[in-house]
């Protein structure tokens, strides 16, 4: 997840937009997301139950996870939701956001580094077309919310709260950037992580992990009924929490972090790095560093069962959310979404695969040049 401030850099300081996003996504406000999370996890389970003919027909999980994450974002941001995994607007949003993610890739577009290619590159025109399609559905969502507010029919949501109560004054461009941030943040990263979590559970090593997850959850809560409700409200089961963090570390769905630029010269190991240099954090390399992780290329949730030592890096113990003050502002929400849906999935289903599944951290991504990994489909 990344804070999208490109649209407002020329008109408003980042310091105005970032606190607004932080106020929406910070940890102590997670309880305001619980109704949406609980509702959408239940809808997802029921939809999978129906589409799989009560578990007798295999399904491809990736699109269901995209709908789940998008609906949580829509409900909490705009007070609306998508009713079906086959809804046209879901397909439109997913197609456009995936395409734009590829355009944001560090390596996908040569014209980013060779300026003269921009004069005749078809990619530039295609990107403009995708942006126009995005602007269309974002305007539809915003117009509907404003109409609901005017008619007193709006449901509690973050964008509505900004429109009605915020002390910060935003123009249309700034408000559009804020709404896009809250809508699209995590739309590609969280489903990619959930898809690979399911791949692990359905793999050769997954049966033992499923059994341990179920035992851990029921040992903590006592009954399935209590656990079913609790996993959407809190993160308390150590092994389920560890499983989520290991998925995030192991697959590093944003393998190369967003660029940062130094505003003054830096001295590192006797070398001077001039002002204006672009820095990229190699998150996958850091997450698979044998100097920090024992047997790093082995999927092992138990590594997160012990408290982190001082100096062990970011609070999560990995770099999938970035690090420092520019780290992902929504990592608490991402953790909660993954914890809730994976907890209910293992309580509801025995997860198996009908074919080959790729859980190799280096090969599972079917589009190596995309900014965010795109896991291979499986049933």
Tab-separated table of C-alpha atoms in Angstrom:
chain	number	residue	atom	x	y	z
A	1	UNK	CA	0.000	0.000	0.000
A	2	UNK	CA	1.362	3.440	-0.849
A	3	UNK	CA	0.171	6.946	-0.111
A	4	UNK	CA	-0.822	8.511	-3.438
A	5	UNK	CA	0.057	12.211	-3.312
A	6	UNK	CA	1.096	12.754	-6.925
A	7	UNK	CA	-2.057	14.652	-7.770
A	8	UNK	CA	-1.619	17.183	-4.984
A	9	UNK	CA	2.094	17.851	-4.939
A	10	UNK	CA	1.679	21.071	-6.888
A	11	UNK	CA	-1.226	22.429	-4.869
A	12	UNK	CA	-0.987	21.319	-1.252
A	13	UNK	CA	1.820	20.193	1.033
A	14	UNK	CA	1.963	16.453	1.667
A	15	UNK	CA	1.747	17.273	5.356
A	16	UNK	CA	-1.955	18.172	4.901
A	17	UNK	CA	-2.931	14.978	3.077
A	18	UNK	CA	-0.899	12.447	5.039
A	19	UNK	CA	-2.392	13.220	8.478
A	20	UNK	CA	-5.877	12.884	6.981
A	21	UNK	CA	-5.034	9.406	5.694
A	22	UNK	CA	-3.348	8.543	8.980
A	23	UNK	CA	-6.429	9.590	10.944
A	24	UNK	CA	-8.487	7.218	8.789
A	25	UNK	CA	-6.152	4.232	8.876
A	26	UNK	CA	-4.290	4.323	12.185
A	27	UNK	CA	-4.466	1.417	14.598
A	28	UNK	CA	-6.779	2.813	17.249
A	29	UNK	CA	-9.486	3.481	14.619
A	30	UNK	CA	-9.573	-0.129	13.426
A	31	UNK	CA	-12.691	-0.773	15.494
A	32	UNK	CA	-14.593	1.499	13.107
A	33	UNK	CA	-13.777	-0.964	10.310
A	34	UNK	CA	-14.972	-4.055	12.223
A	35	UNK	CA	-18.579	-4.052	10.913
A	36	UNK	CA	-17.375	-3.829	7.310
A	37	UNK	CA	-14.723	-6.499	7.827
A	38	UNK	CA	-17.158	-8.853	9.565
A	39	UNK	CA	-19.804	-8.336	6.897
A	40	UNK	CA	-17.476	-8.781	3.944
A	41	UNK	CA	-15.741	-11.870	5.330
A	42	UNK	CA	-19.132	-13.529	5.832
A	43	UNK	CA	-20.245	-12.536	2.332
A	44	UNK	CA	-17.019	-13.920	0.867
A	45	UNK	CA	-17.408	-17.263	2.650
A	46	UNK	CA	-21.042	-17.571	1.533
A	47	UNK	CA	-20.166	-16.605	-2.045
A	48	UNK	CA	-17.403	-19.199	-2.180
A	49	UNK	CA	-19.782	-21.760	-0.669
A	50	UNK	CA	-22.364	-21.096	-3.390
A	51	UNK	CA	-19.960	-20.820	-6.331
A	52	UNK	CA	-18.124	-23.990	-5.306
A	53	UNK	CA	-21.420	-25.876	-5.029
A	54	UNK	CA	-20.892	-26.383	-1.296
A	55	UNK	CA	-17.243	-27.294	-1.757
A	56	UNK	CA	-17.635	-29.847	-4.561
A	57	UNK	CA	-16.280	-27.638	-7.348
A	58	UNK	CA	-12.940	-25.844	-7.348
A	59	UNK	CA	-12.773	-22.046	-7.629
A	60	UNK	CA	-10.023	-19.567	-8.393
A	61	UNK	CA	-9.690	-17.444	-5.240
A	62	UNK	CA	-7.897	-14.344	-6.559
A	63	UNK	CA	-10.923	-12.399	-7.846
A	64	UNK	CA	-12.931	-13.108	-4.700
A	65	UNK	CA	-10.167	-11.577	-2.600
A	66	UNK	CA	-10.095	-8.493	-4.818
A	67	UNK	CA	-13.835	-8.031	-4.321
A	68	UNK	CA	-13.428	-8.531	-0.564
A	69	UNK	CA	-10.733	-5.858	-0.242
A	70	UNK	CA	-12.470	-3.456	-2.638
A	71	UNK	CA	-15.761	-3.744	-0.763
A	72	UNK	CA	-14.109	-3.027	2.576
A	73	UNK	CA	-12.552	0.062	0.968
A	74	UNK	CA	-15.825	1.131	-0.677
A	75	UNK	CA	-17.845	0.648	2.505
A	76	UNK	CA	-15.438	2.482	4.761
A	77	UNK	CA	-14.537	5.211	2.234
A	78	UNK	CA	-17.780	5.874	0.319
A	79	UNK	CA	-20.513	4.026	2.228
A	80	UNK	CA	-21.323	1.711	-0.673
A	81	UNK	CA	-20.369	-1.773	-1.899
A	82	UNK	CA	-20.352	-4.146	-4.893
A	83	UNK	CA	-22.890	-6.944	-4.670
A	84	UNK	CA	-21.413	-9.667	-6.878
A	85	UNK	CA	-18.025	-10.959	-7.963
A	86	UNK	CA	-19.455	-10.730	-11.511
A	87	UNK	CA	-20.395	-7.042	-11.201
A	88	UNK	CA	-19.184	-4.985	-14.180
A	89	UNK	CA	-17.811	-2.156	-12.033
A	90	UNK	CA	-15.665	-4.647	-10.091
A	91	UNK	CA	-14.173	-5.920	-13.334
A	92	UNK	CA	-13.617	-2.347	-14.506
A	93	UNK	CA	-11.893	-1.194	-11.311
A	94	UNK	CA	-9.701	-4.302	-11.094
A	95	UNK	CA	-8.679	-4.105	-14.771
A	96	UNK	CA	-7.848	-0.395	-14.605
A	97	UNK	CA	-5.995	-0.522	-11.296
A	98	UNK	CA	-3.931	-3.548	-12.383
A	99	UNK	CA	-2.997	-1.798	-15.637
A	100	UNK	CA	-2.002	1.418	-13.873
A	101	UNK	CA	0.059	-0.581	-11.378
A	102	UNK	CA	2.058	-1.964	-14.303
A	103	UNK	CA	2.627	1.557	-15.607
A	104	UNK	CA	3.997	2.522	-12.187
A	105	UNK	CA	6.523	-0.308	-12.337
A	106	UNK	CA	10.214	0.545	-12.063
A	107	UNK	CA	11.110	-1.627	-15.058
A	108	UNK	CA	7.991	-2.019	-17.211
A	109	UNK	CA	8.237	1.275	-19.114
A	110	UNK	CA	11.432	2.253	-20.902
A	111	UNK	CA	10.116	5.765	-21.589
A	112	UNK	CA	10.508	6.493	-17.882
A	113	UNK	CA	14.267	6.356	-18.385
A	114	UNK	CA	14.686	7.187	-22.093
A	115	UNK	CA	12.809	10.486	-22.574
A	116	UNK	CA	12.763	10.574	-26.390
A	117	UNK	CA	10.682	7.365	-26.439
A	118	UNK	CA	7.810	9.353	-24.967
A	119	UNK	CA	7.302	11.114	-28.317
A	120	UNK	CA	5.821	8.035	-29.978
A	121	UNK	CA	5.269	5.516	-27.199
A	122	UNK	CA	1.832	3.899	-27.313
A	123	UNK	CA	2.161	3.248	-23.568
A	124	UNK	CA	1.704	6.950	-22.818
A	125	UNK	CA	-1.559	7.085	-24.760
A	126	UNK	CA	-2.771	3.843	-23.195
A	127	UNK	CA	-1.985	5.146	-19.715
A	128	UNK	CA	-4.038	8.279	-20.427
A	129	UNK	CA	-6.969	6.099	-21.490
A	130	UNK	CA	-6.773	4.097	-18.283
A	131	UNK	CA	-6.595	7.296	-16.262
A	132	UNK	CA	-9.736	8.571	-17.992
A	133	UNK	CA	-11.527	5.325	-17.129
A	134	UNK	CA	-10.387	5.649	-13.515
A	135	UNK	CA	-11.537	9.285	-13.348
A	136	UNK	CA	-14.964	8.174	-14.589
A	137	UNK	CA	-15.663	5.631	-11.861
A	138	UNK	CA	-14.105	7.800	-9.162
A	139	UNK	CA	-16.418	10.657	-10.200
A	140	UNK	CA	-19.404	8.312	-10.124
A	141	UNK	CA	-18.563	7.231	-6.574
A	142	UNK	CA	-17.963	10.797	-5.387
A	143	UNK	CA	-21.121	12.177	-7.035
A	144	UNK	CA	-23.214	9.417	-5.466
A	145	UNK	CA	-21.765	10.066	-2.007
A	146	UNK	CA	-22.341	13.814	-2.270
A	147	UNK	CA	-25.907	13.197	-3.416
A	148	UNK	CA	-26.486	10.842	-0.484
A	149	UNK	CA	-25.100	13.459	1.926
A	150	UNK	CA	-27.341	16.148	0.455
A	151	UNK	CA	-30.395	13.890	0.817
A	152	UNK	CA	-29.445	12.628	4.282
A	153	UNK	CA	-29.036	9.036	3.092
A	154	UNK	CA	-25.272	8.674	3.503
A	155	UNK	CA	-23.779	5.927	5.645
A	156	UNK	CA	-20.824	6.583	7.983
A	157	UNK	CA	-17.614	6.584	5.914
A	158	UNK	CA	-14.236	8.308	5.881
A	159	UNK	CA	-14.726	10.451	2.746
A	160	UNK	CA	-18.136	11.524	3.999
A	161	UNK	CA	-16.568	12.483	7.303
A	162	UNK	CA	-13.950	14.573	5.500
A	163	UNK	CA	-16.623	16.294	3.411
A	164	UNK	CA	-18.741	17.114	6.448
A	165	UNK	CA	-16.321	17.577	9.328
A	166	UNK	CA	-12.682	17.959	8.268
A	167	UNK	CA	-10.795	21.047	9.388
A	168	UNK	CA	-8.557	20.687	6.305
A	169	UNK	CA	-9.847	22.425	3.195
A	170	UNK	CA	-9.373	20.387	0.009
A	171	UNK	CA	-10.158	21.391	-3.559
A	172	UNK	CA	-11.543	18.876	-6.060
A	173	UNK	CA	-8.102	17.652	-7.136
A	174	UNK	CA	-6.944	17.150	-3.559
A	175	UNK	CA	-10.173	15.468	-2.496
A	176	UNK	CA	-9.918	13.201	-5.534
A	177	UNK	CA	-6.406	12.189	-4.539
A	178	UNK	CA	-7.515	11.449	-0.982
A	179	UNK	CA	-10.486	9.361	-2.101
A	180	UNK	CA	-8.332	7.461	-4.600
A	181	UNK	CA	-5.767	6.746	-1.897
A	182	UNK	CA	-8.361	5.279	0.449
A	183	UNK	CA	-10.104	3.322	-2.315
A	184	UNK	CA	-7.160	1.811	-4.171
A	185	UNK	CA	-4.719	1.349	-1.298
A	186	UNK	CA	-4.209	-2.354	-0.852
A	187	UNK	CA	-6.442	-3.327	-3.783
A	188	UNK	CA	-3.564	-5.148	-5.458
A	189	UNK	CA	-1.218	-5.957	-2.560
A	190	UNK	CA	-3.659	-7.511	-0.071
A	191	UNK	CA	-5.343	-9.852	-2.604
A	192	UNK	CA	-1.901	-10.929	-3.841
A	193	UNK	CA	-0.884	-11.808	-0.282
A	194	UNK	CA	-4.194	-13.568	0.410
A	195	UNK	CA	-3.914	-15.541	-2.831
A	196	UNK	CA	-0.441	-16.765	-1.898
A	197	UNK	CA	-1.577	-17.525	1.644
A	198	UNK	CA	-4.242	-19.784	0.139
A	199	UNK	CA	-1.604	-21.284	-2.146
A	200	UNK	CA	0.486	-22.202	0.890
A	201	UNK	CA	-2.516	-23.708	2.687
A	202	UNK	CA	-3.400	-25.770	-0.396
A	203	UNK	CA	0.185	-26.912	-0.989
A	204	UNK	CA	2.032	-29.972	0.267
A	205	UNK	CA	3.042	-28.153	3.460
A	206	UNK	CA	-0.396	-26.628	3.929
A	207	UNK	CA	-2.250	-29.473	5.643
A	208	UNK	CA	-0.066	-29.300	8.737
A	209	UNK	CA	-0.323	-25.497	8.794
A	210	UNK	CA	-4.123	-25.663	8.514
A	211	UNK	CA	-4.305	-28.124	11.391
A	212	UNK	CA	-2.055	-25.973	13.551
A	213	UNK	CA	-4.066	-22.838	12.732
A	214	UNK	CA	-7.344	-24.519	13.668
A	215	UNK	CA	-5.892	-25.953	16.884
A	216	UNK	CA	-4.434	-22.569	17.840
A	217	UNK	CA	-7.657	-20.681	17.169
A	218	UNK	CA	-9.877	-23.145	19.027
A	219	UNK	CA	-7.414	-23.415	21.907
A	220	UNK	CA	-7.627	-19.662	22.326
A	221	UNK	CA	-11.405	-19.208	21.944
A	222	UNK	CA	-12.805	-22.605	22.913
A	223	UNK	CA	-15.530	-22.874	20.267
A	224	UNK	CA	-15.841	-22.251	16.542
A	225	UNK	CA	-18.780	-19.908	17.162
A	226	UNK	CA	-16.746	-17.605	19.433
A	227	UNK	CA	-13.710	-17.745	17.169
A	228	UNK	CA	-15.751	-16.947	14.046
A	229	UNK	CA	-16.845	-13.593	15.448
A	230	UNK	CA	-13.655	-12.778	17.329
A	231	UNK	CA	-11.204	-13.047	14.413
A	232	UNK	CA	-12.864	-10.053	12.721
A	233	UNK	CA	-12.654	-7.937	15.880
A	234	UNK	CA	-9.186	-8.591	17.273
A	235	UNK	CA	-5.796	-10.105	16.578
A	236	UNK	CA	-4.983	-12.377	19.499
A	237	UNK	CA	-4.079	-15.883	18.259
A	238	UNK	CA	-0.254	-15.973	18.100
A	239	UNK	CA	0.089	-18.617	15.379
A	240	UNK	CA	-2.475	-16.949	13.078
A	241	UNK	CA	-0.715	-13.608	13.585
A	242	UNK	CA	2.621	-15.283	12.819
A	243	UNK	CA	1.194	-16.936	9.692
A	244	UNK	CA	0.059	-13.556	8.351
A	245	UNK	CA	3.480	-11.991	8.943
A	246	UNK	CA	5.290	-14.908	7.328
A	247	UNK	CA	3.111	-14.603	4.224
A	248	UNK	CA	3.963	-10.903	4.052
A	249	UNK	CA	7.699	-11.565	4.489
A	250	UNK	CA	8.045	-14.611	2.302
A	251	UNK	CA	6.267	-13.378	-0.819
A	252	UNK	CA	7.171	-9.647	-0.690
A	253	UNK	CA	4.455	-8.747	-3.195
A	254	UNK	CA	6.058	-5.321	-3.741
A	255	UNK	CA	9.580	-6.656	-4.254
A	256	UNK	CA	11.149	-3.288	-5.038
A	257	UNK	CA	9.954	-0.402	-2.903
A	258	UNK	CA	8.854	2.991	-4.125
A	259	UNK	CA	11.673	5.406	-4.983
A	260	UNK	CA	12.906	7.986	-2.519
A	261	UNK	CA	15.159	10.970	-3.272
A	262	UNK	CA	17.717	12.478	-0.898
A	263	UNK	CA	17.438	16.244	-0.433
A	264	UNK	CA	21.079	16.694	0.537
A	265	UNK	CA	24.369	14.853	-0.122
A	266	UNK	CA	24.959	11.702	1.917
A	267	UNK	CA	28.178	10.076	3.073
A	268	UNK	CA	27.987	6.276	3.229
A	269	UNK	CA	31.058	4.085	3.788
A	270	UNK	CA	33.369	6.832	2.580
A	271	UNK	CA	31.407	7.530	-0.618
A	272	UNK	CA	29.402	10.695	-1.291
A	273	UNK	CA	25.960	10.251	-2.810
A	274	UNK	CA	24.873	13.522	-4.445
A	275	UNK	CA	21.625	15.307	-3.737
A	276	UNK	CA	18.704	14.184	-5.921
A	277	UNK	CA	19.733	10.522	-6.170
A	278	UNK	CA	16.921	7.987	-6.447
A	279	UNK	CA	16.931	5.207	-3.852
A	280	UNK	CA	15.023	1.930	-4.161
A	281	UNK	CA	14.565	-0.447	-1.248
A	282	UNK	CA	14.920	-4.068	-2.331
A	283	UNK	CA	12.255	-5.425	0.016
A	284	UNK	CA	12.461	-8.992	-1.243
A	285	UNK	CA	16.213	-9.120	-0.759
A	286	UNK	CA	15.864	-7.693	2.751
A	287	UNK	CA	13.063	-10.131	3.598
A	288	UNK	CA	15.141	-13.091	2.413
A	289	UNK	CA	18.414	-11.942	3.961
A	290	UNK	CA	20.113	-14.905	5.707
A	291	UNK	CA	21.880	-12.450	8.000
A	292	UNK	CA	18.494	-11.546	9.508
A	293	UNK	CA	16.397	-14.676	8.991
A	294	UNK	CA	17.444	-18.232	9.662
A	295	UNK	CA	16.715	-20.397	6.617
A	296	UNK	CA	14.962	-17.436	4.920
A	297	UNK	CA	13.743	-19.346	1.846
A	298	UNK	CA	11.732	-21.720	4.017
A	299	UNK	CA	8.130	-20.810	4.849
A	300	UNK	CA	8.106	-20.924	8.640
A	301	UNK	CA	5.459	-18.981	10.625
A	302	UNK	CA	7.131	-20.075	13.870
A	303	UNK	CA	9.881	-17.516	13.291
A	304	UNK	CA	7.351	-14.844	14.355
A	305	UNK	CA	6.289	-16.650	17.516
A	306	UNK	CA	9.035	-15.023	19.577
A	307	UNK	CA	9.290	-11.293	20.335
A	308	UNK	CA	11.489	-9.246	18.033
A	309	UNK	CA	14.796	-8.082	19.409
A	310	UNK	CA	15.682	-4.365	19.502
A	311	UNK	CA	17.153	-3.376	16.165
A	312	UNK	CA	15.381	-6.167	14.255
A	313	UNK	CA	14.042	-3.655	11.739
A	314	UNK	CA	10.475	-2.381	11.317
A	315	UNK	CA	7.832	-3.251	13.917
A	316	UNK	CA	6.452	-6.028	11.689
A	317	UNK	CA	9.877	-7.677	11.500
A	318	UNK	CA	9.949	-7.453	7.693
A	319	UNK	CA	10.070	-4.776	5.005
A	320	UNK	CA	6.895	-5.539	3.065
A	321	UNK	CA	5.281	-2.364	4.408
A	322	UNK	CA	8.424	-0.296	3.943
A	323	UNK	CA	10.136	1.316	6.904
A	324	UNK	CA	10.462	4.631	8.692
A	325	UNK	CA	8.106	7.599	8.469
A	326	UNK	CA	7.342	6.836	4.818
A	327	UNK	CA	6.161	3.305	5.559
A	328	UNK	CA	2.650	2.180	4.636
A	329	UNK	CA	0.120	4.105	6.731
A	330	UNK	CA	-2.453	1.326	6.436
A	331	UNK	CA	-0.462	-1.666	7.596
A	332	UNK	CA	-2.670	-2.145	10.670
A	333	UNK	CA	-5.733	-2.455	8.434
A	334	UNK	CA	-3.911	-4.796	6.027
A	335	UNK	CA	-2.946	-7.070	8.933
A	336	UNK	CA	-6.510	-7.106	10.240
A	337	UNK	CA	-8.039	-7.927	6.856
A	338	UNK	CA	-5.646	-10.818	6.282
A	339	UNK	CA	-6.047	-12.103	9.840
A	340	UNK	CA	-9.860	-12.007	9.641
A	341	UNK	CA	-10.352	-13.698	6.301
A	342	UNK	CA	-7.653	-16.342	6.782
A	343	UNK	CA	-8.992	-17.137	10.245
A	344	UNK	CA	-12.501	-17.682	8.930
A	345	UNK	CA	-11.291	-19.548	5.840
A	346	UNK	CA	-9.513	-22.231	7.853
A	347	UNK	CA	-12.472	-22.504	10.232
A	348	UNK	CA	-14.900	-22.938	7.342
A	349	UNK	CA	-12.975	-25.034	4.845
A	350	UNK	CA	-10.447	-27.767	4.335
A	351	UNK	CA	-8.326	-26.150	1.641
A	352	UNK	CA	-6.934	-28.320	-1.145
A	353	UNK	CA	-5.720	-27.800	-4.707
A	354	UNK	CA	-6.627	-29.687	-7.871
A	355	UNK	CA	-3.363	-28.950	-9.643
A	356	UNK	CA	0.104	-27.490	-9.327
A	357	UNK	CA	0.639	-24.525	-7.046
A	358	UNK	CA	3.653	-22.248	-7.075
A	359	UNK	CA	4.770	-21.064	-3.632
A	360	UNK	CA	8.348	-20.330	-4.630
A	361	UNK	CA	8.992	-16.676	-3.692
A	362	UNK	CA	11.011	-16.156	-6.869
A	363	UNK	CA	8.660	-17.721	-9.436
A	364	UNK	CA	5.058	-17.353	-8.175
A	365	UNK	CA	4.695	-13.924	-9.829
A	366	UNK	CA	3.439	-14.230	-13.401
A	367	UNK	CA	4.343	-10.615	-14.291
A	368	UNK	CA	7.889	-9.972	-13.102
A	369	UNK	CA	7.935	-6.377	-14.410
A	370	UNK	CA	4.793	-5.271	-12.558
A	371	UNK	CA	5.159	-3.055	-9.501
A	372	UNK	CA	2.995	-5.465	-7.471
A	373	UNK	CA	3.247	-9.227	-7.910
A	374	UNK	CA	0.467	-10.925	-9.849
A	375	UNK	CA	0.211	-14.503	-8.538
A	376	UNK	CA	-0.466	-17.325	-10.966
A	377	UNK	CA	-4.038	-18.566	-11.015
A	378	UNK	CA	-4.865	-21.888	-9.418
A	379	UNK	CA	-7.967	-23.773	-8.315
